[in-house]
Amino acid sequence: MSYIQFENIHKYFGAAHVLKGINLGVEYGELVTLLGPSGCGKSTLLRCLAGLEQVSEGKIFLDGKDITNLTPKQRDIGMVFQQYSLFPNMTVRQNVAFGLQIQKLDKATIENKVKDMLEIVGLSDKINQYPRQLSGGQQQRVALARAIVMDPKVLLLDEPLSAIDALLRKNLQIEIRRIQQELNITTIFVTHDQDEAMVMSDTIHLFNVGQIEQSGTPTAIYTHPRTRFAANFIGNYNILTAGEFHALTGAKGEAEHIAIRPEVIALSRSPLNTPNAYLGKGIIAGSVPHGNVVRHSIACNGVTIHADQLFDEAVDLQKGCEVFFAIEKENCLCLE
Amino acid sequence: MKQNRWLPALTILVVSIFLILPLLILGIYSFVTSWDGIAPNGYTLDFYKQVFSDPRFLPSLMRGLVISIIPIFLSGAAVILALYTSIMYNPRLESIIQSICMIPHTLKGVILAISVLGLYAGKGPVLGNRIVMLTFVYCIVILPFIYQGIRNNLRAINVQQLIEAAEILGAGKLYAFVRIIIPNMLSGILISSLLAMSTIFTDFAIIKIVAGSKWLTAQQLLYNARNNPGQYTSAIVLIMFLATLLISGVAFAMQNRADRRAEQDSKAAKE
């Protein structure tokens, strides 16, 4: 049995079947991400683990103990919410000390723990400030400190970065991961942002309409999506029908849908001779910059695919020009 | 297009004069010895001396305060508990609570007072007691003010999530409500209370119908003094107005202070 074990979890809200038999294990010290679109049930599963929702069927085990029917305060779990949920009438010190005071620890211990924790999250100088005096990122770090100062068995992060601007979010992703690894806290992170999931996770569980669509390491999920949903959600895959695949490559598609990552398509102005690859020729229909790459739309035999190229290689491929492409056969993934 | 800046200013000035003039004249009148022609014949503080030397006046002001405070506590507690229950356990109850709390807006105080009197008069030493009846009538009269103020305050904070956060940290629901939610509602409670207090403090009709002469307030004293010189009653009205103004002023000053503090804090956080 894993450190955290969900066994056949079902959850209904009235007639809506939100979780449909979830079986999932999380190992000690792991950072696991529940990834999926809004309304897929990932936050509900997290809330069931926290005890904020009761499961309709199934059991939840934490560290070998059945916690299915325990109240939130009996579960020894820390949680950070999307909207921070800091107590507005309390200073940073009081917020972080809140749970420790309920545990009736002595004042000196509380003070030491609070100070240590604020040092870890880099907010020692904000100890006497109120939440309204802090920026969004600082508030989220206080929320994190408040959760982990309790030394919980598991830390739950429910879309903690979604209300924070892009640049700060990237920094906080790294910081949360650093703290998680430094303290070796088993963590479950919920997000709908696949990039965030890739950066932070040991394991990703991809959710779709109340079920786990696919589980694996970030690399495995990104490079080998099993289903059309996974390919659509996790990357910017070209998803072709068997007919479109045939029109593009001349080969017969071995599945109803075939997925090709934009970055595995090699492009050149002159004919390519890549071994064990599908070769073809098309016209650049348009190009859009995407961060450090340029995404070209290539029209070929009535099919349009997208291919990524690093900026410095992309200079000579202009709209309307003829381009040769090569797609290695192993990078054409058959979807279920 | 060039805007005419004088027109709005002039409108505000005319409206202000229209509103302030009666009070101003009342104030001046309370200081005059007599007023036969265009200007007063002379000024005096005698009428204020008479008001304050009346041994019934200050106790009647205090009675007004006492009969205001008890209903505020009772109504406030009822609204807070009802809203807590609806937010935590059944959000659909809130529309019912809102409807109930808004009913007094549609009922005139006089109708309410007569109904309560007709229903409870002579019904035992507790419910039939005029002061008890008066207290509960006021509880109903001020319900809309109390409800609206507290509800607006609760809307500004995510009660459910704050309580969940506290529960995960080991707190019980009630403990979380008392330690986290109520302190965040204090400004709303205070403002609602002061508005309600102003309403009760200046009431005459309900107290006259329900309590008669058993609970003499400044408003009743004013009614009883209707045969005295106009300057005397003007002095009482002005004193009561100033007392109400003081209560409202405190409420608005506290609100403004809280708003300014929040604004400064959020500005500092952005910087």
GROMACS .gro file of C-alpha atoms in nm, chain B residues 80-242:
model
  163
  416ILE     CA    1  -2.517   3.662   1.288
  417LEU     CA    2  -2.627   3.315   1.398
  418ALA     CA    3  -2.878   3.284   1.113
  419LEU     CA    4  -2.624   3.392   0.852
  420TYR     CA    5  -2.358   3.164   0.998
  421THR     CA    6  -2.595   2.868   0.976
  422SER     CA    7  -2.697   2.948   0.621
  423ILE     CA    8  -2.342   3.005   0.497
  424MET     CA    9  -2.197   2.697   0.662
  425TYR     CA   10  -2.478   2.446   0.627
  426ASN     CA   11  -2.743   2.557   0.381
  427PRO     CA   12  -2.677   2.857   0.154
  428ARG     CA   13  -3.030   2.832   0.013
  429LEU     CA   14  -3.164   2.952   0.350
  430GLU     CA   15  -3.015   3.292   0.286
  431SER     CA   16  -3.288   3.411   0.051
  432ILE     CA   17  -3.546   3.320   0.319
  433ILE     CA   18  -3.348   3.503   0.586
  434GLN     CA   19  -3.322   3.804   0.356
  435SER     CA   20  -3.698   3.807   0.291
  436ILE     CA   21  -3.774   3.783   0.663
  437CYS     CA   22  -3.529   4.059   0.749
  438MET     CA   23  -3.670   4.289   0.482
  439ILE     CA   24  -4.036   4.254   0.589
  440PRO     CA   25  -4.008   4.534   0.850
  441HIS     CA   26  -3.924   4.773   0.563
  442THR     CA   27  -4.276   4.724   0.431
  443LEU     CA   28  -4.442   4.754   0.772
  444LYS     CA   29  -4.492   5.094   0.926
  445GLY     CA   30  -4.366   5.109   1.283
  446VAL     CA   31  -4.705   5.227   1.408
  447ILE     CA   32  -4.883   4.925   1.256
  448LEU     CA   33  -4.620   4.695   1.405
  449ALA     CA   34  -4.653   4.856   1.749
  450ILE     CA   35  -5.034   4.835   1.752
  451SER     CA   36  -5.023   4.472   1.631
  452VAL     CA   37  -4.775   4.370   1.899
  453LEU     CA   38  -4.976   4.552   2.164
  454GLY     CA   39  -5.299   4.384   2.052
  455LEU     CA   40  -5.133   4.043   2.047
  456TYR     CA   41  -4.933   4.043   2.370
  457ALA     CA   42  -5.097   4.295   2.607
  458GLY     CA   43  -5.205   4.112   2.922
  459LYS     CA   44  -5.019   3.791   2.823
  460GLY     CA   45  -4.832   3.729   3.146
  461PRO     CA   46  -4.561   3.922   3.331
  462VAL     CA   47  -4.289   3.871   3.069
  463LEU     CA   48  -4.447   3.896   2.724
  464GLY     CA   49  -4.711   4.136   2.852
  465ASN     CA   50  -4.450   4.367   3.001
  466ARG     CA   51  -4.447   4.694   2.803
  467ILE     CA   52  -4.068   4.734   2.814
  468VAL     CA   53  -4.016   4.376   2.693
  469MET     CA   54  -4.268   4.438   2.415
  470LEU     CA   55  -4.096   4.762   2.322
  471THR     CA   56  -3.759   4.590   2.312
  472PHE     CA   57  -3.885   4.321   2.074
  473VAL     CA   58  -4.069   4.570   1.853
  474TYR     CA   59  -3.743   4.760   1.812
  475CYS     CA   60  -3.566   4.430   1.738
  476ILE     CA   61  -3.799   4.393   1.440
  477VAL     CA   62  -3.782   4.757   1.332
  478ILE     CA   63  -3.401   4.759   1.311
  479LEU     CA   64  -3.372   4.411   1.154
  480PRO     CA   65  -3.323   4.540   0.794
  481PHE     CA   66  -3.038   4.773   0.897
  482ILE     CA   67  -2.866   4.507   1.102
  483TYR     CA   68  -2.909   4.238   0.836
  484GLN     CA   69  -2.787   4.453   0.547
  485GLY     CA   70  -2.479   4.579   0.728
  486ILE     CA   71  -2.370   4.238   0.850
  487ARG     CA   72  -2.450   4.067   0.520
  488ASN     CA   73  -2.248   4.320   0.320
  489ASN     CA   74  -1.958   4.264   0.554
  490LEU     CA   75  -1.981   3.887   0.522
  491ARG     CA   76  -1.986   3.914   0.143
  492ALA     CA   77  -1.649   4.087   0.153
  493ILE     CA   78  -1.483   3.780   0.308
  494ASN     CA   79  -1.487   3.419   0.196
  495VAL     CA   80  -1.640   3.279   0.515
  496GLN     CA   81  -1.658   2.919   0.403
  497GLN     CA   82  -1.297   2.901   0.290
  498LEU     CA   83  -1.163   3.084   0.596
  499ILE     CA   84  -1.342   2.838   0.820
  500GLU     CA   85  -1.218   2.545   0.616
  501ALA     CA   86  -0.862   2.680   0.643
  502ALA     CA   87  -0.902   2.709   1.019
  503GLU     CA   88  -1.053   2.359   1.044
  504ILE     CA   89  -0.756   2.209   0.863
  505LEU     CA   90  -0.531   2.384   1.112
  506GLY     CA   91  -0.718   2.206   1.391
  507ALA     CA   92  -0.990   2.454   1.488
  508GLY     CA   93  -1.359   2.373   1.534
  509LYS     CA   94  -1.617   2.556   1.323
  510LEU     CA   95  -1.748   2.767   1.611
  511TYR     CA   96  -1.400   2.856   1.735
  512ALA     CA   97  -1.306   2.960   1.381
  513PHE     CA   98  -1.620   3.171   1.354
  514VAL     CA   99  -1.552   3.349   1.681
  515ARG     CA  100  -1.178   3.401   1.625
  516ILE     CA  101  -1.174   3.477   1.254
  517ILE     CA  102  -1.512   3.568   1.112
  518ILE     CA  103  -1.655   3.789   1.387
  519PRO     CA  104  -1.342   4.012   1.413
  520ASN     CA  105  -1.369   4.065   1.038
  521MET     CA  106  -1.732   4.168   1.073
  522LEU     CA  107  -1.675   4.425   1.345
  523SER     CA  108  -1.688   4.733   1.122
  524GLY     CA  109  -2.014   4.610   0.963
  525ILE     CA  110  -2.163   4.529   1.301
  526LEU     CA  111  -2.061   4.869   1.434
  527ILE     CA  112  -2.204   5.068   1.146
  528SER     CA  113  -2.531   4.871   1.142
  529SER     CA  114  -2.559   4.918   1.516
  530LEU     CA  115  -2.507   5.291   1.501
  531LEU     CA  116  -2.759   5.330   1.219
  532ALA     CA  117  -3.008   5.123   1.417
  533MET     CA  118  -2.936   5.325   1.728
  534SER     CA  119  -3.006   5.650   1.542
  535THR     CA  120  -3.340   5.508   1.425
  536ILE     CA  121  -3.450   5.401   1.772
  537PHE     CA  122  -3.310   5.708   1.940
  538THR     CA  123  -3.524   5.943   1.731
  539ASP     CA  124  -3.840   5.732   1.747
  540PHE     CA  125  -4.145   5.871   1.917
  541ALA     CA  126  -4.451   5.697   1.774
  542ILE     CA  127  -4.366   5.335   1.866
  543ILE     CA  128  -4.252   5.412   2.218
  544LYS     CA  129  -4.563   5.623   2.281
  545ILE     CA  130  -4.795   5.345   2.161
  546VAL     CA  131  -4.620   5.051   2.328
  547ALA     CA  132  -4.470   5.192   2.646
  548GLY     CA  133  -4.692   5.496   2.706
  549SER     CA  134  -4.549   5.687   3.002
  550LYS     CA  135  -4.365   5.386   3.147
  551TRP     CA  136  -4.040   5.463   2.962
  552LEU     CA  137  -3.991   5.836   2.924
  553THR     CA  138  -3.742   5.916   2.650
  554ALA     CA  139  -3.626   6.253   2.519
  555GLN     CA  140  -3.870   6.222   2.228
  556GLN     CA  141  -4.158   6.185   2.471
  557LEU     CA  142  -4.028   6.469   2.681
  558LEU     CA  143  -4.038   6.679   2.368
  559TYR     CA  144  -4.398   6.579   2.305
  560ASN     CA  145  -4.493   6.665   2.662
  561ALA     CA  146  -4.325   7.005   2.628
  562ARG     CA  147  -4.532   7.102   2.324
  563ASN     CA  148  -4.713   7.377   2.521
  564ASN     CA  149  -4.384   7.538   2.633
  565PRO     CA  150  -4.228   7.824   2.433
  566GLY     CA  151  -4.102   7.723   2.087
  567GLN     CA  152  -3.742   7.809   2.184
  568TYR     CA  153  -3.753   7.546   2.460
  569THR     CA  154  -3.868   7.266   2.227
  570SER     CA  155  -3.620   7.387   1.963
  571ALA     CA  156  -3.341   7.349   2.218
  572ILE     CA  157  -3.449   6.989   2.293
  573VAL     CA  158  -3.466   6.909   1.921
  574LEU     CA  159  -3.121   7.056   1.862
  575ILE     CA  160  -2.967   6.862   2.152
  576MET     CA  161  -3.121   6.539   2.023
  577PHE     CA  162  -3.005   6.618   1.672
  578LEU     CA  163  -2.651   6.676   1.797
   0.00000   0.00000   0.00000
